[in-house]
Amino acid sequence: MTPPAHPPILRVDSAGLPIAWISWQRAAELICTDRVLWSTGESNVTVLGGVRNGERSRLVIDPVIATRDMHRDPSGKVPPLSNRLLFARDRHTCLYCGSRYSESRLTRDHIVPRCQGGPDTWTNVATACIRCNSDLKGGRTPEQAGLKLIALPFAPNTAEALILANRRILADQNAYLSRMVPDREDRWQ
Ligand SMILES: [Zn+2]
């Protein structure tokens, strides 16, 4: 029997700082090997195990679990840049014309172009549609091309990147992570 598809479980360290999304199978393994310190959230997952003495064992997994890990210093740790996270950061909106597109029609624009020495980093990249990136901007800065960014680029922190990466995030998990995310509303100009 194939196990039901459960949403990912949020794993946090002993200080409550987020580490990663893990599968319920991995979460079950951590619980059974006594690596879990505490867990939280109401929308838990119940996993049925084998039958012993006529009774089926069951394991309840909360949506957020803290394991016995000391966190590596999270300050200055920037999640790796990927198009998927970048487009999610910018709400699938071209930061030049303001139109929304599906992932396949979006590109990673380097605000200061690579050919002018611009780095491939979170604060130098913007989501752009093909037309704005290739036809209108090309190898120029927005100023050189007469374009204006409608939102400021930023580097997400770990909690933010985890929210952006998970499309099946549960309300409990979102609430847990959102406390660690700065208000970004003022980036939209
Ligand atoms: Zn555009």
Coordinates of N, CA and C and ligand atoms in Angstrom, one line a residue:
M1 N 0.8 -1.2 0.0 CA 0.0 0.0 0.0 C 0.9 1.2 0.0
T2 N 0.6 2.2 -0.9 CA 1.4 3.4 -0.9 C 0.9 4.3 0.2
P3 N 1.8 4.9 1.0 CA 1.4 5.8 2.1 C 0.7 7.0 1.5
P4 N -0.2 7.6 2.2 CA -0.9 8.8 1.8 C 0.1 9.9 1.7
A5 N -0.1 10.8 0.7 CA 0.8 11.9 0.6 C 0.5 13.0 1.6
H6 N 1.4 13.1 2.6 CA 1.2 14.1 3.6 C 2.1 15.4 3.2
P7 N 1.6 16.5 3.7 CA 2.5 17.7 3.5 C 3.8 17.6 4.3
P8 N 4.8 18.3 3.9 CA 6.1 18.2 4.6 C 6.0 18.6 6.0
I9 N 6.9 18.1 6.8 CA 7.0 18.5 8.2 C 8.1 19.5 8.4
L10 N 7.9 20.5 9.2 CA 8.9 21.5 9.4 C 9.8 21.1 10.6
R11 N 11.1 20.9 10.2 CA 12.1 20.6 11.3 C 12.8 21.8 11.7
V12 N 12.8 22.0 13.1 CA 13.5 23.1 13.6 C 14.6 22.6 14.6
D13 N 15.5 23.5 15.0 CA 16.6 23.0 15.9 C 16.2 23.2 17.3
S14 N 17.1 22.9 18.2 CA 16.8 22.9 19.7 C 16.4 24.3 20.1
A15 N 16.8 25.4 19.4 CA 16.5 26.7 19.8 C 15.2 27.2 19.0
G16 N 14.6 26.3 18.3 CA 13.4 26.6 17.6 C 13.6 27.3 16.2
L17 N 14.8 27.4 15.8 CA 15.1 28.0 14.5 C 14.9 27.0 13.4
P18 N 14.3 27.4 12.3 CA 14.0 26.5 11.2 C 15.2 25.9 10.5
I19 N 15.1 24.6 10.2 CA 16.2 24.0 9.4 C 15.8 23.6 8.0
A20 N 14.7 22.8 7.9 CA 14.3 22.3 6.6 C 13.0 21.7 6.6
W21 N 12.4 21.4 5.4 CA 11.2 20.6 5.3 C 11.7 19.2 5.2
I22 N 11.0 18.3 5.9 CA 11.4 16.9 5.8 C 10.1 16.1 5.5
S23 N 10.2 14.9 5.1 CA 9.1 14.0 4.8 C 8.6 13.4 6.1
W24 N 7.3 13.0 6.1 CA 6.8 12.4 7.4 C 7.5 11.1 7.7
Q25 N 8.1 10.5 6.7 CA 8.9 9.2 7.0 C 10.1 9.6 7.8
R26 N 10.8 10.6 7.4 CA 12.0 11.1 8.1 C 11.6 11.6 9.5
A27 N 10.5 12.3 9.6 CA 10.0 12.7 10.9 C 9.7 11.5 11.8
A28 N 9.1 10.5 11.3 CA 8.8 9.3 12.1 C 10.1 8.7 12.6
E29 N 11.1 8.7 11.7 CA 12.4 8.1 12.1 C 13.0 8.9 13.2
L30 N 12.9 10.2 13.2 CA 13.5 11.0 14.2 C 12.8 10.8 15.6
I31 N 11.4 10.7 15.5 CA 10.6 10.5 16.7 C 11.0 9.1 17.3
C32 N 11.1 8.1 16.5 CA 11.4 6.7 17.0 C 12.8 6.6 17.5
T33 N 13.7 7.4 17.1 CA 15.1 7.3 17.6 C 15.3 8.3 18.6
D34 N 14.3 8.9 19.2 CA 14.4 9.8 20.3 C 15.2 11.1 20.0
R35 N 15.1 11.6 18.8 CA 15.8 12.8 18.5 C 14.9 14.0 18.6
V36 N 13.6 13.8 18.9 CA 12.7 15.0 18.9 C 12.6 15.5 20.4
L37 N 12.8 16.8 20.5 CA 12.7 17.4 21.9 C 11.3 17.9 22.2
W38 N 10.7 18.5 21.2 CA 9.3 18.9 21.4 C 8.7 19.1 20.0
S39 N 7.4 19.2 20.0 CA 6.7 19.4 18.7 C 5.5 20.3 18.9
T40 N 5.0 20.9 17.9 CA 3.9 21.8 18.0 C 3.0 21.8 16.8
G41 N 1.8 22.4 16.9 CA 0.9 22.5 15.8 C -0.3 21.5 16.0
E42 N -1.4 21.9 15.4 CA -2.6 21.1 15.6 C -2.9 20.2 14.4
S43 N -2.5 20.6 13.2 CA -2.9 19.8 12.1 C -1.9 18.6 11.9
N44 N -1.9 17.7 12.9 CA -1.0 16.7 12.8 C -1.3 15.5 11.9
V45 N -0.3 14.7 11.7 CA -0.4 13.6 10.7 C -0.4 12.3 11.5
T46 N -1.3 11.4 11.3 CA -1.3 10.1 12.0 C -0.9 9.1 11.0
V47 N 0.2 8.4 11.4 CA 0.7 7.4 10.6 C 0.4 6.0 11.2
L48 N -0.1 5.1 10.4 CA -0.4 3.8 10.9 C 0.8 2.9 10.6
G49 N 1.1 2.1 11.7 CA 2.2 1.2 11.6 C 1.8 -0.2 11.4
G50 N 2.6 -1.2 11.8 CA 2.3 -2.6 11.7 C 1.3 -3.0 12.8
V51 N 0.8 -4.2 12.6 CA -0.1 -4.8 13.6 C 0.7 -5.6 14.6
R52 N 0.5 -5.4 15.8 CA 1.1 -6.2 16.9 C 0.0 -6.5 17.9
N53 N -0.1 -7.8 18.3 CA -1.1 -8.2 19.3 C -2.5 -7.8 18.9
G54 N -2.7 -7.9 17.6 CA -4.1 -7.5 17.1 C -4.4 -6.0 17.1
E55 N -3.4 -5.2 17.4 CA -3.6 -3.8 17.4 C -2.6 -3.1 16.5
R56 N -3.2 -2.2 15.7 CA -2.3 -1.4 14.8 C -1.6 -0.3 15.5
S57 N -0.3 -0.2 15.4 CA 0.3 0.9 16.1 C 0.1 2.2 15.3
R58 N 0.1 3.3 16.0 CA -0.1 4.6 15.3 C 0.9 5.6 15.9
L59 N 1.3 6.5 15.0 CA 2.3 7.5 15.4 C 1.7 8.8 15.0
V60 N 1.6 9.8 15.9 CA 1.1 11.1 15.6 C 2.3 12.1 15.4
I61 N 2.3 12.7 14.3 CA 3.4 13.6 14.0 C 2.9 15.0 13.9
D62 N 3.4 15.9 14.7 CA 3.0 17.3 14.6 C 3.6 18.0 13.4
P63 N 3.0 19.1 13.0 CA 3.5 19.7 11.8 C 4.9 20.4 12.0
V64 N 5.2 20.7 13.2 CA 6.6 21.3 13.5 C 7.2 20.5 14.6
I65 N 8.5 20.0 14.3 CA 9.2 19.2 15.3 C 10.6 19.8 15.5
A66 N 11.0 19.8 16.8 CA 12.3 20.4 17.2 C 13.2 19.2 17.5
T67 N 14.3 19.1 16.9 CA 15.2 18.0 17.1 C 16.5 18.4 17.9
R68 N 17.2 17.5 18.4 CA 18.4 17.8 19.2 C 19.6 18.3 18.3
D69 N 19.4 19.4 17.7 CA 20.5 19.9 16.8 C 20.8 21.3 17.4
M70 N 22.1 21.5 17.5 CA 22.5 22.9 17.8 C 22.6 23.6 16.5
H71 N 22.0 24.8 16.5 CA 22.0 25.5 15.2 C 23.4 26.0 14.8
R72 N 23.7 25.9 13.5 CA 24.9 26.6 13.0 C 24.4 28.0 13.0
D73 N 25.3 28.9 13.4 CA 25.0 30.3 13.5 C 24.2 30.8 12.2
P74 N 23.0 31.2 12.4 CA 22.1 31.5 11.3 C 22.4 32.9 10.7
S75 N 23.1 33.7 11.5 CA 23.3 35.1 11.0 C 24.2 35.0 9.8
G76 N 23.8 35.7 8.8 CA 24.7 35.8 7.6 C 24.5 34.6 6.7
K77 N 23.6 33.7 7.1 CA 23.4 32.5 6.2 C 22.3 32.8 5.3
V78 N 22.6 32.9 4.0 CA 21.6 33.2 3.0 C 21.2 32.0 2.2
P79 N 19.9 31.7 2.1 CA 19.5 30.6 1.3 C 20.0 30.7 -0.1
P80 N 20.3 29.5 -0.8 CA 20.8 29.5 -2.1 C 19.8 30.1 -3.1
L81 N 20.3 30.9 -4.0 CA 19.5 31.5 -5.0 C 19.0 30.5 -6.1
S82 N 17.7 30.5 -6.3 CA 17.2 29.6 -7.4 C 16.1 30.4 -8.1
N83 N 15.8 30.1 -9.3 CA 14.7 30.8 -10.0 C 13.4 30.5 -9.3
R84 N 13.2 29.3 -8.9 CA 11.9 29.0 -8.3 C 11.6 29.9 -7.0
L85 N 12.6 30.0 -6.2 CA 12.5 30.9 -5.0 C 12.4 32.4 -5.4
L86 N 13.2 32.7 -6.4 CA 13.2 34.1 -6.8 C 11.9 34.5 -7.3
F87 N 11.3 33.7 -8.2 CA 9.9 34.0 -8.8 C 8.9 34.1 -7.6
A88 N 9.0 33.2 -6.7 CA 8.1 33.2 -5.5 C 8.3 34.5 -4.7
R89 N 9.6 34.9 -4.5 CA 9.8 36.1 -3.8 C 9.1 37.3 -4.4
D90 N 9.2 37.3 -5.7 CA 8.6 38.5 -6.5 C 7.1 38.2 -6.9
R91 N 6.5 37.2 -6.3 CA 5.1 36.9 -6.5 C 4.8 36.6 -8.0
H92 N 5.7 36.0 -8.7 CA 5.6 35.7 -10.1 C 5.2 36.9 -10.9
T93 N 5.7 38.1 -10.5 CA 5.4 39.3 -11.2 C 6.7 39.9 -11.8
C94 N 6.6 40.3 -13.0 CA 7.8 41.0 -13.6 C 8.0 42.3 -12.9
L95 N 9.2 42.5 -12.4 CA 9.4 43.7 -11.6 C 9.7 45.0 -12.5
Y96 N 9.5 44.8 -13.8 CA 9.6 46.0 -14.7 C 8.2 46.4 -15.2
C97 N 7.4 45.5 -15.8 CA 6.1 45.8 -16.3 C 5.0 45.6 -15.3
G98 N 5.2 44.8 -14.3 CA 4.2 44.5 -13.3 C 3.2 43.4 -13.7
S99 N 3.4 42.7 -14.8 CA 2.5 41.6 -15.2 C 2.9 40.4 -14.5
R100 N 1.9 39.5 -14.2 CA 2.1 38.2 -13.6 C 2.2 37.2 -14.7
Y101 N 3.1 36.2 -14.5 CA 3.3 35.2 -15.5 C 3.5 33.8 -14.8
S102 N 3.4 32.7 -15.6 CA 3.7 31.4 -15.0 C 5.2 31.3 -15.1
E103 N 5.8 30.3 -14.3 CA 7.2 30.2 -14.1 C 7.9 30.1 -15.5
S104 N 7.3 29.4 -16.4 CA 8.0 29.1 -17.7 C 8.2 30.4 -18.5
R105 N 7.5 31.5 -18.2 CA 7.6 32.7 -19.0 C 8.3 33.8 -18.2
L106 N 9.0 33.4 -17.1 CA 9.7 34.3 -16.3 C 11.2 34.0 -16.4
T107 N 12.0 35.1 -16.2 CA 13.5 34.9 -16.3 C 14.1 35.6 -15.0
R108 N 15.4 35.2 -14.8 CA 16.2 35.9 -13.8 C 16.9 37.0 -14.4
D109 N 16.5 38.2 -14.0 CA 17.3 39.4 -14.6 C 18.3 39.8 -13.6
H110 N 19.5 40.1 -14.1 CA 20.5 40.7 -13.2 C 20.4 42.2 -13.4
I111 N 20.1 42.9 -12.3 CA 19.8 44.3 -12.3 C 21.0 45.1 -12.9
V112 N 22.1 44.9 -12.2 CA 23.4 45.3 -12.9 C 23.8 44.1 -13.6
P113 N 23.8 44.2 -15.0 CA 24.1 43.0 -15.8 C 25.4 42.3 -15.5
R114 N 25.4 41.0 -15.7 CA 26.7 40.2 -15.5 C 27.8 40.8 -16.3
C115 N 27.5 41.3 -17.6 CA 28.5 41.8 -18.5 C 29.1 43.2 -17.9
Q116 N 28.4 43.8 -17.0 CA 28.9 45.0 -16.4 C 29.4 44.7 -14.9
G117 N 29.6 43.5 -14.6 CA 30.2 43.1 -13.3 C 29.2 42.8 -12.2
G118 N 27.9 42.8 -12.6 CA 26.9 42.6 -11.5 C 26.9 41.1 -11.0
P119 N 26.8 40.9 -9.7 CA 26.9 39.6 -9.1 C 25.6 38.8 -9.3
D120 N 25.7 37.5 -9.1 CA 24.5 36.6 -9.2 C 24.0 36.4 -7.7
T121 N 23.5 37.5 -7.1 CA 23.1 37.4 -5.7 C 21.7 37.9 -5.6
W122 N 21.1 37.6 -4.5 CA 19.7 37.9 -4.2 C 19.4 39.4 -4.4
T123 N 20.3 40.2 -4.0 CA 20.0 41.7 -4.1 C 20.3 42.3 -5.4
N124 N 20.8 41.5 -6.3 CA 21.1 42.0 -7.7 C 20.2 41.3 -8.7
V125 N 19.2 40.5 -8.3 CA 18.4 39.8 -9.3 C 16.9 40.2 -9.1
A126 N 16.2 40.2 -10.2 CA 14.8 40.5 -10.2 C 14.1 39.6 -11.2
T127 N 12.8 39.3 -10.8 CA 12.0 38.5 -11.8 C 11.6 39.4 -12.9
A128 N 11.8 38.9 -14.1 CA 11.4 39.7 -15.3 C 10.8 38.8 -16.4
C129 N 9.8 39.4 -17.1 CA 9.3 38.6 -18.2 C 10.3 38.6 -19.3
I130 N 10.1 37.7 -20.3 CA 11.1 37.6 -21.4 C 11.2 38.9 -22.1
R131 N 10.0 39.5 -22.4 CA 10.1 40.7 -23.2 C 10.9 41.8 -22.5
C132 N 10.6 42.1 -21.2 CA 11.3 43.1 -20.5 C 12.8 42.8 -20.4
N133 N 13.1 41.5 -20.1 CA 14.5 41.2 -19.9 C 15.3 41.2 -21.2
S134 N 14.8 40.5 -22.2 CA 15.6 40.4 -23.5 C 15.4 41.6 -24.4
D135 N 14.2 42.0 -24.6 CA 13.9 43.0 -25.6 C 14.2 44.4 -25.1
L136 N 13.7 44.7 -23.9 CA 13.7 46.1 -23.4 C 15.0 46.4 -22.7
K137 N 15.5 45.5 -21.8 CA 16.6 45.8 -21.0 C 17.9 45.4 -21.6
G138 N 18.0 44.1 -22.0 CA 19.2 43.6 -22.5 C 20.4 43.7 -21.6
G139 N 21.6 44.0 -22.0 CA 22.7 44.1 -21.2 C 22.9 45.5 -20.5
R140 N 21.8 46.1 -20.1 CA 21.9 47.4 -19.6 C 21.4 47.5 -18.1
T141 N 21.7 48.5 -17.4 CA 21.1 48.7 -16.1 C 19.7 49.2 -16.3
P142 N 18.8 49.2 -15.3 CA 17.5 49.7 -15.5 C 17.6 51.2 -15.9
E143 N 18.5 51.9 -15.3 CA 18.6 53.4 -15.6 C 19.0 53.6 -17.1
Q144 N 20.0 52.8 -17.5 CA 20.4 52.9 -18.9 C 19.3 52.6 -19.9
A145 N 18.4 51.6 -19.5 CA 17.4 51.2 -20.4 C 16.1 52.0 -20.2
G146 N 16.1 52.9 -19.3 CA 14.9 53.7 -19.0 C 13.8 52.9 -18.3
L147 N 14.2 51.9 -17.5 CA 13.2 51.1 -16.8 C 13.2 51.4 -15.3
K148 N 12.1 51.1 -14.7 CA 12.1 51.3 -13.2 C 11.6 50.0 -12.5
L149 N 12.3 49.6 -11.5 CA 11.9 48.5 -10.7 C 10.6 48.8 -9.9
I150 N 9.6 47.9 -9.9 CA 8.4 48.2 -9.1 C 8.5 47.7 -7.7
A151 N 9.6 46.9 -7.4 CA 9.8 46.4 -6.0 C 11.3 46.2 -5.8
L152 N 11.7 46.4 -4.6 CA 13.2 46.3 -4.3 C 13.5 44.8 -4.1
P153 N 14.7 44.4 -4.6 CA 15.1 43.0 -4.4 C 15.6 42.9 -2.9
F154 N 15.6 41.7 -2.4 CA 16.1 41.4 -1.0 C 16.5 40.0 -0.9
A155 N 17.4 39.7 0.0 CA 17.8 38.3 0.3 C 16.8 37.8 1.4
P156 N 16.1 36.7 1.1 CA 15.2 36.2 2.1 C 16.0 35.5 3.2
N157 N 15.5 35.5 4.5 CA 16.1 34.7 5.5 C 15.7 33.2 5.4
T158 N 16.2 32.4 6.3 CA 15.9 31.0 6.2 C 14.4 30.7 6.3
A159 N 13.7 31.3 7.3 CA 12.3 31.1 7.5 C 11.5 31.5 6.3
E160 N 11.9 32.6 5.7 CA 11.2 33.2 4.5 C 11.4 32.2 3.3
A161 N 12.6 31.7 3.1 CA 12.9 30.8 2.0 C 12.1 29.5 2.2
L162 N 11.9 29.1 3.4 CA 11.1 27.9 3.6 C 9.6 28.1 3.3
I163 N 9.1 29.3 3.6 CA 7.7 29.6 3.3 C 7.6 29.6 1.7
L164 N 8.5 30.3 1.1 CA 8.5 30.4 -0.4 C 8.6 29.1 -1.1
A165 N 9.3 28.2 -0.5 CA 9.6 26.9 -1.1 C 8.5 25.9 -1.0
N166 N 7.6 26.1 -0.1 CA 6.5 25.1 0.1 C 5.2 25.5 -0.3
R167 N 4.6 24.9 -1.3 CA 3.3 25.3 -1.8 C 2.2 24.7 -1.0
R168 N 2.5 23.7 -0.2 CA 1.5 23.0 0.6 C 1.7 23.3 2.1
I169 N 2.1 24.5 2.4 CA 2.4 24.8 3.8 C 1.1 24.9 4.6
L170 N 1.2 24.3 5.8 CA 0.0 24.3 6.7 C -0.1 25.6 7.5
A171 N -1.3 25.9 7.9 CA -1.5 27.2 8.6 C -0.6 27.2 9.9
D172 N -0.4 26.1 10.6 CA 0.4 26.1 11.8 C 1.9 26.4 11.4
Q173 N 2.3 25.8 10.3 CA 3.7 26.0 9.9 C 4.0 27.4 9.4
N174 N 3.0 27.9 8.7 CA 3.1 29.3 8.2 C 3.1 30.3 9.4
A175 N 2.3 30.0 10.4 CA 2.3 30.9 11.6 C 3.6 30.8 12.3
Y176 N 4.1 29.6 12.4 CA 5.4 29.4 13.1 C 6.5 30.2 12.5
L177 N 6.6 30.1 11.1 CA 7.7 30.7 10.4 C 7.5 32.2 10.2
S178 N 6.3 32.7 10.1 CA 6.0 34.1 9.8 C 6.5 35.0 10.9
R179 N 6.6 34.5 12.1 CA 7.1 35.3 13.2 C 8.6 35.7 13.0
M180 N 9.3 35.0 12.1 CA 10.7 35.2 11.9 C 11.0 35.9 10.6
V181 N 9.9 36.4 10.0 CA 10.0 37.1 8.7 C 9.7 38.6 8.9
P182 N 10.6 39.4 8.4 CA 10.3 40.9 8.5 C 9.2 41.3 7.6
D183 N 8.5 42.4 7.9 CA 7.5 42.9 7.0 C 8.1 43.4 5.7
R184 N 7.7 42.9 4.6 CA 8.3 43.3 3.3 C 7.4 44.1 2.5
E185 N 6.3 44.5 3.0 CA 5.3 45.3 2.2 C 5.8 46.5 1.6
D186 N 6.7 47.2 2.3 CA 7.2 48.5 1.8 C 8.2 48.3 0.7
R187 N 8.5 47.1 0.3 CA 9.4 47.0 -0.9 C 8.7 47.3 -2.2
W188 N 7.4 47.2 -2.2 CA 6.6 47.5 -3.4 C 6.5 49.0 -3.5
Q189 N 7.0 49.6 -4.6 CA 7.0 51.0 -4.7 C 5.8 51.6 -5.5
Ligands
ZN1 ZN 7.8 42.6 -18.0

